[in-house]
Coordinates of C-alpha atoms and ligand atoms in Angstrom, one line a residue:
M146 CA -27.6 11.9 -9.2
R147 CA -26.1 15.6 -9.7
V148 CA -23.7 17.0 -6.7
L149 CA -22.1 20.2 -6.7
I150 CA -19.1 20.5 -4.2
K151 CA -18.0 23.9 -3.5
G152 CA -15.3 25.6 -2.4
A153 CA -13.1 22.6 -2.0
R154 CA -9.0 22.3 -2.5
L155 CA -8.9 20.4 -5.3
L156 CA -5.6 18.7 -5.8
D157 CA -4.7 15.8 -8.3
P158 CA -0.9 15.2 -8.6
T159 CA -1.1 13.6 -12.1
L160 CA -2.4 16.5 -13.6
N161 CA -0.6 18.9 -11.3
L162 CA -3.5 20.6 -9.8
D163 CA -4.3 22.6 -6.7
M164 CA -6.6 24.7 -6.4
T165 CA -9.8 26.1 -4.4
G166 CA -13.0 25.5 -6.8
D167 CA -16.1 23.7 -7.4
L168 CA -16.7 20.3 -8.8
L169 CA -19.7 19.3 -10.2
V170 CA -20.7 15.4 -10.7
E171 CA -23.4 14.1 -12.9
E172 CA -24.4 10.3 -13.6
G173 CA -21.6 8.8 -11.8
H174 CA -18.8 11.4 -13.7
I175 CA -17.0 14.6 -13.1
K176 CA -19.0 16.7 -15.1
A177 CA -17.2 20.4 -14.2
I178 CA -14.2 21.7 -12.6
S179 CA -13.9 25.2 -12.4
R180 CA -13.3 28.2 -9.6
K181 CA -16.9 28.8 -9.6
I182 CA -19.8 26.6 -10.8
E183 CA -23.0 28.2 -11.1
T184 CA -25.8 26.2 -12.0
S185 CA -29.7 26.8 -12.3
E186 CA -30.5 23.0 -12.7
A187 CA -31.4 21.2 -9.5
V188 CA -28.3 19.8 -7.7
E189 CA -27.3 19.1 -4.2
L190 CA -24.7 20.9 -2.3
I191 CA -22.0 20.0 -0.8
S192 CA -19.8 22.4 1.2
G193 CA -16.5 21.7 0.5
E194 CA -14.8 24.0 2.9
G195 CA -11.8 23.2 4.9
L196 CA -12.0 19.8 2.8
Y197 CA -9.8 18.0 0.2
V198 CA -10.8 16.6 -2.5
F199 CA -8.8 14.2 -4.4
P200 CA -8.5 10.7 -6.7
G201 CA -9.1 7.5 -5.0
I202 CA -6.0 6.1 -3.7
V203 CA -4.2 3.6 -5.2
D204 CA -2.5 1.0 -2.8
I205 CA -0.4 -1.4 -4.1
H206 CA 0.2 -3.7 -1.4
V207 CA -2.6 -5.4 0.7
H208 CA -3.5 -8.8 1.9
L209 CA -7.1 -9.6 1.3
R210 CA -6.6 -13.0 2.4
E211 CA -9.0 -14.4 0.3
P212 CA -8.9 -17.5 -0.7
G213 CA -8.4 -19.7 2.1
E214 CA -7.9 -17.3 5.4
E215 CA -11.5 -15.8 5.5
W216 CA -11.4 -15.5 9.1
K217 CA -8.9 -12.6 8.9
E218 CA -10.1 -11.4 6.0
D219 CA -12.3 -11.5 3.1
I220 CA -12.6 -9.4 -0.3
E221 CA -15.8 -7.9 1.1
S222 CA -14.4 -6.8 4.2
G223 CA -11.1 -5.7 3.1
T224 CA -12.3 -3.6 0.2
R225 CA -14.9 -2.1 2.8
A226 CA -11.9 -1.3 4.9
A227 CA -10.0 0.2 1.6
L228 CA -13.5 2.5 1.0
H229 CA -13.2 4.1 4.3
G230 CA -10.0 4.4 4.1
G231 CA -10.3 6.6 0.8
I232 CA -8.8 4.0 -1.6
T233 CA -10.3 3.2 -4.4
R234 CA -7.8 0.5 -6.0
V235 CA -6.0 -2.2 -4.1
A236 CA -3.5 -4.9 -5.3
C237 CA -4.0 -7.9 -3.5
M238 CA -0.6 -9.9 -2.7
P239 CA -0.6 -13.6 -4.1
N240 CA 0.2 -15.2 -0.1
T241 CA -3.5 -16.9 -0.1
K242 CA -3.9 -20.4 0.3
P243 CA -3.5 -21.8 -2.2
P244 CA -1.0 -19.1 -3.2
N245 CA -2.3 -17.2 -6.4
D246 CA 0.3 -19.4 -8.3
R247 CA -2.2 -20.0 -11.3
P248 CA -4.8 -18.6 -13.6
E249 CA -7.3 -20.7 -11.7
V250 CA -6.9 -18.2 -8.6
T251 CA -6.4 -15.3 -10.1
T252 CA -9.8 -15.5 -12.0
Y253 CA -11.3 -16.7 -8.9
I254 CA -10.3 -13.6 -7.0
L255 CA -11.1 -11.4 -10.0
E256 CA -15.0 -13.2 -10.0
Q257 CA -15.3 -12.7 -6.3
A258 CA -14.0 -9.4 -6.6
R259 CA -16.8 -8.4 -9.3
E260 CA -19.6 -9.8 -7.1
K261 CA -18.8 -8.4 -3.7
A262 CA -15.8 -5.5 -3.6
W263 CA -16.2 -2.0 -2.7
V264 CA -13.4 -1.2 -4.9
K265 CA -11.0 -2.2 -7.3
V266 CA -9.4 -5.3 -7.1
Y267 CA -5.9 -5.9 -9.0
P268 CA -4.5 -9.4 -8.4
I269 CA -0.9 -9.9 -7.7
A270 CA 0.5 -13.2 -8.8
C271 CA 3.0 -15.2 -7.5
I272 CA 6.8 -15.4 -9.0
T273 CA 7.5 -18.9 -8.5
K274 CA 5.1 -21.7 -7.8
G275 CA 3.9 -22.1 -4.3
Q276 CA 6.2 -19.4 -3.5
E277 CA 9.0 -21.9 -3.0
G278 CA 11.4 -20.0 -4.9
K279 CA 11.8 -23.0 -7.3
E280 CA 10.3 -23.0 -10.3
L281 CA 8.7 -19.8 -12.2
T282 CA 5.3 -19.6 -12.7
E283 CA 3.6 -19.3 -16.1
F284 CA 3.7 -15.4 -16.2
G285 CA 2.0 -15.0 -19.7
R286 CA -1.1 -17.2 -18.3
L287 CA -1.7 -15.5 -15.3
K288 CA -1.6 -12.3 -17.1
R289 CA -4.2 -12.9 -19.4
A290 CA -6.0 -14.2 -16.6
G291 CA -5.6 -10.6 -15.1
A292 CA -2.6 -10.7 -12.9
C293 CA -1.2 -6.7 -12.8
G294 CA 2.2 -7.8 -11.5
V295 CA 4.1 -10.8 -9.9
S296 CA 5.2 -11.0 -6.3
D297 CA 6.4 -14.0 -3.6
D298 CA 5.6 -11.3 -1.1
G299 CA 6.3 -12.8 2.3
K300 CA 9.5 -14.6 0.6
W301 CA 12.2 -13.3 -1.3
V302 CA 13.9 -15.2 -4.5
S303 CA 16.5 -16.3 -2.9
D304 CA 17.9 -18.2 -6.1
S305 CA 19.2 -15.1 -8.0
S306 CA 19.5 -16.9 -11.4
I307 CA 15.8 -17.3 -10.7
M308 CA 15.1 -13.9 -9.9
K309 CA 17.4 -12.9 -13.3
R310 CA 14.9 -15.3 -15.3
A311 CA 11.7 -14.0 -13.6
L312 CA 12.8 -10.5 -14.7
L313 CA 13.6 -11.0 -18.2
Y314 CA 10.0 -13.2 -18.2
A315 CA 8.6 -9.8 -16.7
K316 CA 10.3 -7.6 -18.7
Q317 CA 8.8 -9.0 -22.2
L318 CA 5.1 -9.2 -20.8
D319 CA 5.6 -5.4 -19.1
L320 CA 5.1 -6.9 -15.7
P321 CA 6.1 -5.4 -12.3
V322 CA 8.4 -7.6 -10.5
I323 CA 7.3 -7.0 -6.5
S324 CA 10.5 -7.7 -4.2
H325 CA 10.3 -8.0 -0.4
C326 CA 13.7 -7.9 0.5
E327 CA 15.0 -10.3 3.1
D328 CA 17.6 -12.6 3.1
H329 CA 16.1 -15.4 5.2
S330 CA 19.3 -17.0 5.7
L331 CA 20.2 -13.9 7.6
S332 CA 16.8 -13.2 9.2
R333 CA 15.4 -16.5 10.1
G334 CA 14.2 -17.0 13.0
G335 CA 14.4 -13.2 13.7
Q336 CA 11.2 -11.6 15.8
I337 CA 12.2 -7.9 16.1
N338 CA 14.6 -5.3 15.6
E339 CA 18.2 -6.3 16.1
G340 CA 19.8 -3.9 18.7
I341 CA 19.3 -3.1 22.7
L342 CA 15.8 -3.9 22.8
S343 CA 16.2 -7.7 21.0
A344 CA 18.7 -8.3 23.4
K345 CA 16.4 -7.3 26.5
L346 CA 13.3 -9.1 25.4
G347 CA 15.6 -12.0 24.7
L348 CA 14.3 -12.4 21.0
R349 CA 16.4 -13.0 18.1
G350 CA 16.9 -9.9 16.0
V351 CA 16.5 -8.8 12.3
S352 CA 19.2 -6.9 11.2
F353 CA 19.5 -4.3 8.4
S354 CA 21.6 -6.5 5.9
S355 CA 18.8 -9.1 5.4
E356 CA 17.1 -6.2 3.8
T357 CA 20.1 -4.4 2.5
I358 CA 21.7 -7.5 0.8
A359 CA 18.3 -8.2 -1.1
V360 CA 17.6 -4.7 -2.3
V361 CA 21.0 -4.7 -3.7
R362 CA 21.3 -7.9 -5.0
D363 CA 18.0 -7.0 -6.9
L364 CA 18.9 -3.9 -8.0
L365 CA 22.1 -5.2 -9.7
L366 CA 19.6 -7.8 -11.4
A367 CA 17.6 -4.9 -12.6
K368 CA 20.5 -3.1 -13.7
E369 CA 21.6 -6.3 -15.8
T370 CA 18.4 -7.3 -17.2
K371 CA 16.5 -3.5 -17.3
A372 CA 13.4 -5.0 -16.3
P373 CA 10.9 -3.2 -14.0
L374 CA 11.6 -3.9 -10.2
H375 CA 9.8 -2.8 -7.6
L376 CA 11.0 -2.9 -4.1
A377 CA 8.4 -3.2 -1.3
H378 CA 8.2 -2.0 2.3
L379 CA 11.8 -0.8 2.7
S380 CA 12.5 -0.1 6.4
V381 CA 16.1 0.6 6.9
K382 CA 18.6 3.5 6.5
E383 CA 21.6 1.5 4.9
N384 CA 19.1 0.9 1.7
I385 CA 19.3 4.9 1.0
P386 CA 23.0 5.3 -0.8
F387 CA 22.1 2.0 -3.2
L388 CA 18.6 3.8 -4.0
R389 CA 20.7 7.2 -4.7
W390 CA 22.9 4.9 -6.7
A391 CA 20.7 3.2 -8.6
K392 CA 18.7 6.2 -9.5
E393 CA 22.1 7.7 -10.5
E394 CA 22.7 4.8 -12.6
G395 CA 19.4 5.3 -14.2
I396 CA 18.1 1.6 -13.3
P397 CA 14.1 0.9 -13.5
F398 CA 12.9 0.5 -10.2
S399 CA 10.8 1.6 -7.9
A400 CA 11.0 1.7 -4.0
E401 CA 7.8 1.5 -1.7
T402 CA 7.6 2.2 2.0
C403 CA 5.2 2.2 4.5
P404 CA 3.5 4.3 7.2
H405 CA 4.5 2.0 10.2
Y406 CA 8.0 2.7 8.8
F407 CA 8.1 6.7 9.5
T408 CA 5.5 6.6 12.2
F409 CA 6.7 4.1 14.4
T410 CA 9.9 2.5 15.6
E411 CA 10.7 -0.8 17.8
K412 CA 10.0 0.8 20.8
E413 CA 5.9 -0.4 19.9
V414 CA 6.9 -3.6 20.8
D415 CA 8.7 -3.6 23.9
G416 CA 6.6 -5.1 26.3
Y417 CA 5.9 -7.9 23.8
N418 CA 3.2 -6.4 22.0
T419 CA 2.2 -8.5 19.0
S420 CA 0.4 -5.7 17.6
A421 CA 3.4 -4.2 16.4
K422 CA 5.4 -7.4 15.2
V423 CA 5.8 -6.9 11.7
N424 CA 8.3 -8.0 8.9
P425 CA 10.3 -6.3 7.9
P426 CA 10.5 -5.0 11.9
L427 CA 10.0 -1.5 13.2
R428 CA 13.2 -0.4 13.3
T429 CA 15.0 2.7 15.0
D430 CA 14.5 6.8 15.3
E431 CA 17.4 7.0 12.9
D432 CA 15.9 4.6 10.1
V433 CA 12.6 6.6 10.8
I434 CA 14.6 9.9 10.2
A435 CA 16.0 7.9 7.2
I436 CA 12.9 6.9 5.6
K437 CA 11.7 10.4 5.7
E438 CA 14.7 11.7 4.1
A439 CA 14.4 9.4 1.5
L440 CA 10.3 10.3 0.7
K441 CA 11.7 14.0 0.3
E442 CA 14.6 13.3 -1.6
G443 CA 12.6 10.9 -3.8
L444 CA 14.8 8.1 -3.5
I445 CA 11.1 6.0 -2.0
E446 CA 8.2 7.3 -4.1
V447 CA 5.2 5.2 -3.1
I448 CA 3.7 4.4 -0.5
A449 CA 1.6 1.5 0.4
S450 CA -0.3 0.1 3.4
D451 CA 1.2 -3.7 3.3
H452 CA -2.6 -4.3 5.5
A453 CA -1.8 -7.6 6.8
P454 CA -5.0 -8.7 9.1
H455 CA -4.4 -11.4 11.5
S456 CA -7.1 -12.3 14.3
P457 CA -6.8 -12.9 17.6
L458 CA -5.8 -16.8 16.6
E459 CA -2.3 -15.2 15.2
K460 CA -1.6 -12.3 17.8
D461 CA -3.2 -13.1 21.2
I462 CA -0.3 -15.8 21.7
E463 CA 3.3 -16.0 22.7
F464 CA 5.2 -13.5 21.1
E465 CA 7.5 -15.7 19.0
L466 CA 4.5 -18.2 17.8
A467 CA 2.8 -14.7 17.0
S468 CA 2.0 -14.0 12.8
F469 CA 4.0 -10.7 11.2
G470 CA 1.7 -8.0 10.3
M471 CA -0.5 -5.3 10.9
I472 CA -3.4 -3.5 9.3
G473 CA -3.4 -0.3 7.4
L474 CA -6.1 0.2 5.1
E475 CA -8.1 2.7 7.3
F476 CA -4.7 4.4 8.4
L477 CA -2.8 5.1 5.5
L478 CA -4.0 8.4 4.7
P479 CA -4.1 10.2 8.1
L480 CA -0.5 8.5 9.0
S481 CA 0.7 9.9 5.5
F482 CA -0.3 13.3 5.9
N483 CA 1.7 13.7 8.9
L484 CA 4.3 14.1 6.3
V485 CA 2.8 17.0 5.3
R486 CA 2.3 18.2 8.4
E487 CA 6.0 17.9 9.1
G488 CA 6.5 20.3 6.5
L489 CA 8.4 17.0 4.7
L490 CA 6.2 17.1 1.6
T491 CA 3.5 19.3 -0.5
P492 CA 0.3 17.6 -0.6
L493 CA 0.7 17.1 -4.0
T494 CA 3.8 14.8 -3.5
L495 CA 2.3 12.7 -1.2
L496 CA -0.6 12.6 -3.4
S497 CA 1.9 11.2 -6.4
Y498 CA 3.2 8.8 -4.1
L499 CA -0.3 7.4 -3.6
I500 CA -1.8 7.4 -6.7
T501 CA 0.3 8.3 -9.5
N502 CA 3.4 6.5 -8.8
P503 CA 1.6 3.3 -7.7
S504 CA -0.2 3.1 -10.6
K505 CA 2.8 3.4 -12.8
V506 CA 4.3 0.5 -11.3
L507 CA 0.9 -1.6 -12.4
R508 CA 0.7 0.1 -15.4
I509 CA -2.7 1.5 -15.2
E510 CA -4.2 4.8 -15.5
P511 CA -4.6 6.8 -12.5
P512 CA -8.0 8.2 -11.3
M513 CA -8.0 11.9 -12.5
L514 CA -9.9 14.9 -11.7
K515 CA -10.8 15.6 -14.7
E516 CA -13.7 16.1 -16.7
G517 CA -15.5 13.6 -18.7
S518 CA -13.7 10.8 -16.6
L519 CA -15.4 8.8 -13.9
A520 CA -16.1 10.1 -10.8
E521 CA -13.5 8.0 -8.3
F522 CA -12.4 10.6 -5.7
V523 CA -12.2 11.1 -1.8
L524 CA -13.5 14.0 0.3
F525 CA -10.4 14.4 3.0
D526 CA -11.0 16.7 6.1
P527 CA -7.1 16.9 6.9
E528 CA -7.7 18.4 10.4
E529 CA -10.4 16.2 11.9
E530 CA -8.9 14.2 14.9
W531 CA -10.7 10.6 15.7
E532 CA -10.1 7.9 17.6
V533 CA -8.8 4.5 16.4
T534 CA -11.2 1.9 18.5
E535 CA -12.3 -1.9 17.3
E536 CA -15.7 -0.7 16.4
K537 CA -14.6 1.5 14.0
I538 CA -12.5 -0.5 12.3
Q539 CA -14.0 -1.8 8.8
S540 CA -11.3 -4.7 8.9
K541 CA -12.4 -8.0 9.8
S542 CA -9.0 -7.8 12.0
K543 CA -8.2 -5.7 14.6
N544 CA -4.0 -6.1 14.9
T545 CA -2.6 -2.3 14.7
P546 CA -0.7 -0.4 17.9
L547 CA -2.9 2.1 17.1
L548 CA -6.0 1.3 19.1
G549 CA -7.0 3.8 21.9
R550 CA -4.8 6.7 19.9
R551 CA -6.1 9.3 18.1
L552 CA -5.5 10.2 14.4
K553 CA -5.7 13.4 12.5
G554 CA -7.4 13.7 9.4
K555 CA -10.3 11.6 8.0
V556 CA -11.6 10.4 5.0
K557 CA -15.3 11.9 5.1
G558 CA -16.9 10.7 1.5
V559 CA -15.7 8.6 -1.4
F560 CA -17.5 9.3 -5.3
L561 CA -17.1 6.3 -7.2
G562 CA -19.0 6.1 -10.7
N563 CA -22.5 6.4 -9.6
K564 CA -22.3 5.7 -6.0
R565 CA -21.5 7.8 -2.8
Y566 CA -20.5 6.9 0.3
L567 CA -20.4 9.8 2.9
F568 CA -19.1 8.7 6.5
Ligands
LIG750 ZN1 6.4 -8.5 2.4
LIG751 ZN1 2.9 -8.1 2.2

């Protein structure tokens, strides 16, 4: 296979590349990148006019639900959804059934991925056995089995001495510790953001403090241990001064948010809309503005989907019984590019939040638009509009408040080694 993409905007945040030019792919590798490539040999031409070409997205926060909840998603369907979203690498969270708290589960996930995954899968293992917050898992054995980080995502490790030991242990092994920041003693029973809306709907609210208390404690422990901490899915404005302080202190941390926290507000759940029930909950206009400012300032430098599929069994029920979470793999790029449209981020900065920085968290080399490297890149039309429908969604689950809405920005194709997918 020889393919020449002509006249695309070539973007690589890791190489700081932003130019209009041509890209030649040969036998699954990037053969040449240049302003103009002339070739006399037989080649298939793809017009890159109006298209962005950038390396595959690295989504470090995904729930693939396998093993144990395959009616919601599995490794095949979840990675297919990722591929359609321009994501070529996914890190999958360990709150499966059984949880990924032992090497056998890590190995199982990697074996399944080798057999049926469309993109590369990086398993995250549990911090504590059974995610019970009591006893640490065996990080060394888990890492040897292929785990790329540890997290009790879905739960916070509330015992500070256990979290401190986890950070020290992870530091020795250079494993990132990914924290789901939620002080459950404050958020217990909470359904949506605490405020006028929760009072109106008669639902128990979750205030900012349950998140920010957890963020601050974890930052203090990272300061003390100098261990690599990653803060998942930040949602409230009260975190921001503490993130700024932590940067100034040189604490080794990274912070993540998800498109739903800079796209939606709590208004989405009005009318008891379970598809917008997510943890942490959607917040207020002020929080959305603050999260965007934090992205602009570089305090939050990772964007991940927190793709959390649920079937109608868990969602088409009474609000208080419905599960938390929404799908996100296929909307990550269109929603994130709104930040560029609004003038908050340049395309390269945005892509560094989606490719370079998440790779740093996982301690992997990011995919790059580099001559000689394996083809792993995306063709993206930033202008094309499309309507979100159940039929178009590749994920097994359709739990998103975006159904019926129009999005701008469409993944047109993905090149991955010898494989090429055009959508
Ligand atoms: Zn979480
Ligand atoms: Zn999650």
